[in-house]
Amino acid sequence: MEGDRLVNDSAFNCHVLSGLTVEAFYGIYSSDDPAELILVLLKLKEKKLWQRFFLDAFIGFWEEWEQAVIAEDLEDDLVIDLGEQHDVLGCQVNSIECTGDADQLIPSAIWFDIGKTILKMSFIDDDGEEFGSKLEIM
């Protein structure tokens, strides 16, 4: 099995992905609550491994895995083609960045700046209770 967790922190920048071309871009949503985003998968033309991003415990995570590992995790979840939905297939990544501040208790958010589109993956705030995550166009 090829792949690894690259970063888990309240803030980080994915500089090595800037300038690469989006081949596939998926959102994985909970089958129990299709409004709740579990993780984002990104396949870049120039990289063999899939990029995987998610939020948990108020921080961001960036991993890269081979396709077989990615497919194992998707058995019961709803998969949405974000690349097609947001017209970013074939576009270059401008930046992918996680922002937040654990010391100030500011939950992390992951920003995907691709082509002319900016998407923000952030925690859902329901009456002051943070849980789950969502993706919104900025």
PDB file of C-alpha atoms in Angstrom, residues 53-138:
ATOM      1  CA  PHE A  53      -8.276  16.385   2.599  1.00  0.00           C
ATOM      2  CA  PHE A  54     -10.540  16.371   5.632  1.00  0.00           C
ATOM      3  CA  LEU A  55     -11.289  18.173   8.894  1.00  0.00           C
ATOM      4  CA  ASP A  56     -11.440  16.528  12.294  1.00  0.00           C
ATOM      5  CA  ALA A  57     -10.928  17.665  15.891  1.00  0.00           C
ATOM      6  CA  PHE A  58     -10.941  21.294  14.617  1.00  0.00           C
ATOM      7  CA  ILE A  59      -7.786  20.782  12.503  1.00  0.00           C
ATOM      8  CA  GLY A  60      -7.050  19.988   8.843  1.00  0.00           C
ATOM      9  CA  PHE A  61      -5.565  16.819   7.400  1.00  0.00           C
ATOM     10  CA  TRP A  62      -3.738  16.232   4.103  1.00  0.00           C
ATOM     11  CA  GLU A  63      -2.919  12.731   2.956  1.00  0.00           C
ATOM     12  CA  GLU A  64      -1.968  11.053  -0.303  1.00  0.00           C
ATOM     13  CA  TRP A  65      -2.885   7.474  -1.178  1.00  0.00           C
ATOM     14  CA  GLU A  66      -3.018   5.125  -4.106  1.00  0.00           C
ATOM     15  CA  GLN A  67      -6.417   4.626  -5.754  1.00  0.00           C
ATOM     16  CA  ALA A  68      -7.014   1.182  -4.201  1.00  0.00           C
ATOM     17  CA  VAL A  69      -6.822   2.655  -0.677  1.00  0.00           C
ATOM     18  CA  ILE A  70      -9.096   5.562  -1.589  1.00  0.00           C
ATOM     19  CA  ALA A  71     -11.726   3.191  -3.039  1.00  0.00           C
ATOM     20  CA  GLU A  72     -11.812   1.085   0.152  1.00  0.00           C
ATOM     21  CA  ASP A  73     -12.972   4.092   2.161  1.00  0.00           C
ATOM     22  CA  LEU A  74     -15.948   4.936  -0.076  1.00  0.00           C
ATOM     23  CA  GLU A  75     -18.126   1.845   0.197  1.00  0.00           C
ATOM     24  CA  ASP A  76     -21.183   3.345   1.952  1.00  0.00           C
ATOM     25  CA  ASP A  77     -20.806   7.045   1.263  1.00  0.00           C
ATOM     26  CA  LEU A  78     -22.256   9.461  -1.290  1.00  0.00           C
ATOM     27  CA  VAL A  79     -19.692  10.571  -3.888  1.00  0.00           C
ATOM     28  CA  ILE A  80     -20.262  13.872  -5.729  1.00  0.00           C
ATOM     29  CA  ASP A  81     -18.160  14.948  -8.714  1.00  0.00           C
ATOM     30  CA  LEU A  82     -17.072  18.407  -7.573  1.00  0.00           C
ATOM     31  CA  GLY A  83     -14.807  18.781 -10.606  1.00  0.00           C
ATOM     32  CA  GLU A  84     -17.739  18.679 -12.970  1.00  0.00           C
ATOM     33  CA  GLN A  85     -20.090  20.546 -10.620  1.00  0.00           C
ATOM     34  CA  HIS A  86     -17.694  23.488 -10.239  1.00  0.00           C
ATOM     35  CA  ASP A  87     -16.133  23.269 -13.728  1.00  0.00           C
ATOM     36  CA  VAL A  88     -12.542  22.824 -12.490  1.00  0.00           C
ATOM     37  CA  LEU A  89     -11.519  19.697 -14.422  1.00  0.00           C
ATOM     38  CA  GLY A  90      -8.414  20.511 -16.463  1.00  0.00           C
ATOM     39  CA  CYS A  91      -7.801  23.696 -14.449  1.00  0.00           C
ATOM     40  CA  GLN A  92      -4.616  24.472 -12.564  1.00  0.00           C
ATOM     41  CA  VAL A  93      -4.413  24.581  -8.799  1.00  0.00           C
ATOM     42  CA  ASN A  94      -3.579  28.128  -7.720  1.00  0.00           C
ATOM     43  CA  SER A  95      -3.292  27.147  -4.065  1.00  0.00           C
ATOM     44  CA  ILE A  96      -4.603  24.808  -1.405  1.00  0.00           C
ATOM     45  CA  GLU A  97      -4.277  26.088   2.129  1.00  0.00           C
ATOM     46  CA  CYS A  98      -5.541  25.198   5.572  1.00  0.00           C
ATOM     47  CA  THR A  99      -6.166  28.139   7.889  1.00  0.00           C
ATOM     48  CA  GLY A 100      -6.973  28.159  11.574  1.00  0.00           C
ATOM     49  CA  ASP A 101      -5.386  28.793  14.950  1.00  0.00           C
ATOM     50  CA  ALA A 102      -5.514  26.166  17.670  1.00  0.00           C
ATOM     51  CA  ASP A 103      -4.121  28.593  20.268  1.00  0.00           C
ATOM     52  CA  GLN A 104      -6.954  31.066  19.591  1.00  0.00           C
ATOM     53  CA  LEU A 105      -9.547  28.258  19.297  1.00  0.00           C
ATOM     54  CA  ILE A 106     -10.249  29.158  15.652  1.00  0.00           C
ATOM     55  CA  PRO A 107     -11.295  25.962  13.822  1.00  0.00           C
ATOM     56  CA  SER A 108      -9.401  25.109  10.660  1.00  0.00           C
ATOM     57  CA  ALA A 109     -10.811  25.548   7.151  1.00  0.00           C
ATOM     58  CA  ILE A 110      -9.305  24.232   3.917  1.00  0.00           C
ATOM     59  CA  TRP A 111      -9.331  26.568   0.906  1.00  0.00           C
ATOM     60  CA  PHE A 112      -9.181  25.184  -2.654  1.00  0.00           C
ATOM     61  CA  ASP A 113      -8.274  27.911  -5.174  1.00  0.00           C
ATOM     62  CA  ILE A 114      -8.553  26.183  -8.557  1.00  0.00           C
ATOM     63  CA  GLY A 115      -8.787  28.000 -11.883  1.00  0.00           C
ATOM     64  CA  LYS A 116     -11.300  30.795 -11.269  1.00  0.00           C
ATOM     65  CA  THR A 117     -13.067  28.990  -8.430  1.00  0.00           C
ATOM     66  CA  ILE A 118     -12.464  29.191  -4.687  1.00  0.00           C
ATOM     67  CA  LEU A 119     -14.063  26.561  -2.452  1.00  0.00           C
ATOM     68  CA  LYS A 120     -13.926  26.529   1.327  1.00  0.00           C
ATOM     69  CA  MET A 121     -14.218  23.350   3.384  1.00  0.00           C
ATOM     70  CA  SER A 122     -15.177  24.322   6.928  1.00  0.00           C
ATOM     71  CA  PHE A 123     -16.833  22.998  10.041  1.00  0.00           C
ATOM     72  CA  ILE A 124     -20.610  23.264  10.260  1.00  0.00           C
ATOM     73  CA  ASP A 125     -21.790  25.544  13.057  1.00  0.00           C
ATOM     74  CA  ASP A 126     -25.209  24.589  14.389  1.00  0.00           C
ATOM     75  CA  ASP A 127     -26.346  26.879  17.209  1.00  0.00           C
ATOM     76  CA  GLY A 128     -22.788  27.221  18.469  1.00  0.00           C
ATOM     77  CA  GLU A 129     -22.108  23.501  18.326  1.00  0.00           C
ATOM     78  CA  GLU A 130     -19.373  22.614  15.827  1.00  0.00           C
ATOM     79  CA  PHE A 131     -19.716  19.270  14.073  1.00  0.00           C
ATOM     80  CA  GLY A 132     -19.250  17.836  10.607  1.00  0.00           C
ATOM     81  CA  SER A 133     -18.017  19.898   7.682  1.00  0.00           C
ATOM     82  CA  LYS A 134     -19.377  21.551   4.555  1.00  0.00           C
ATOM     83  CA  LEU A 135     -18.057  22.873   1.248  1.00  0.00           C
ATOM     84  CA  GLU A 136     -19.097  26.237  -0.100  1.00  0.00           C
ATOM     85  CA  ILE A 137     -18.146  28.350  -3.097  1.00  0.00           C
ATOM     86  CA  MET A 138     -16.625  31.687  -2.177  1.00  0.00           C
TER      87      MET A 138
END
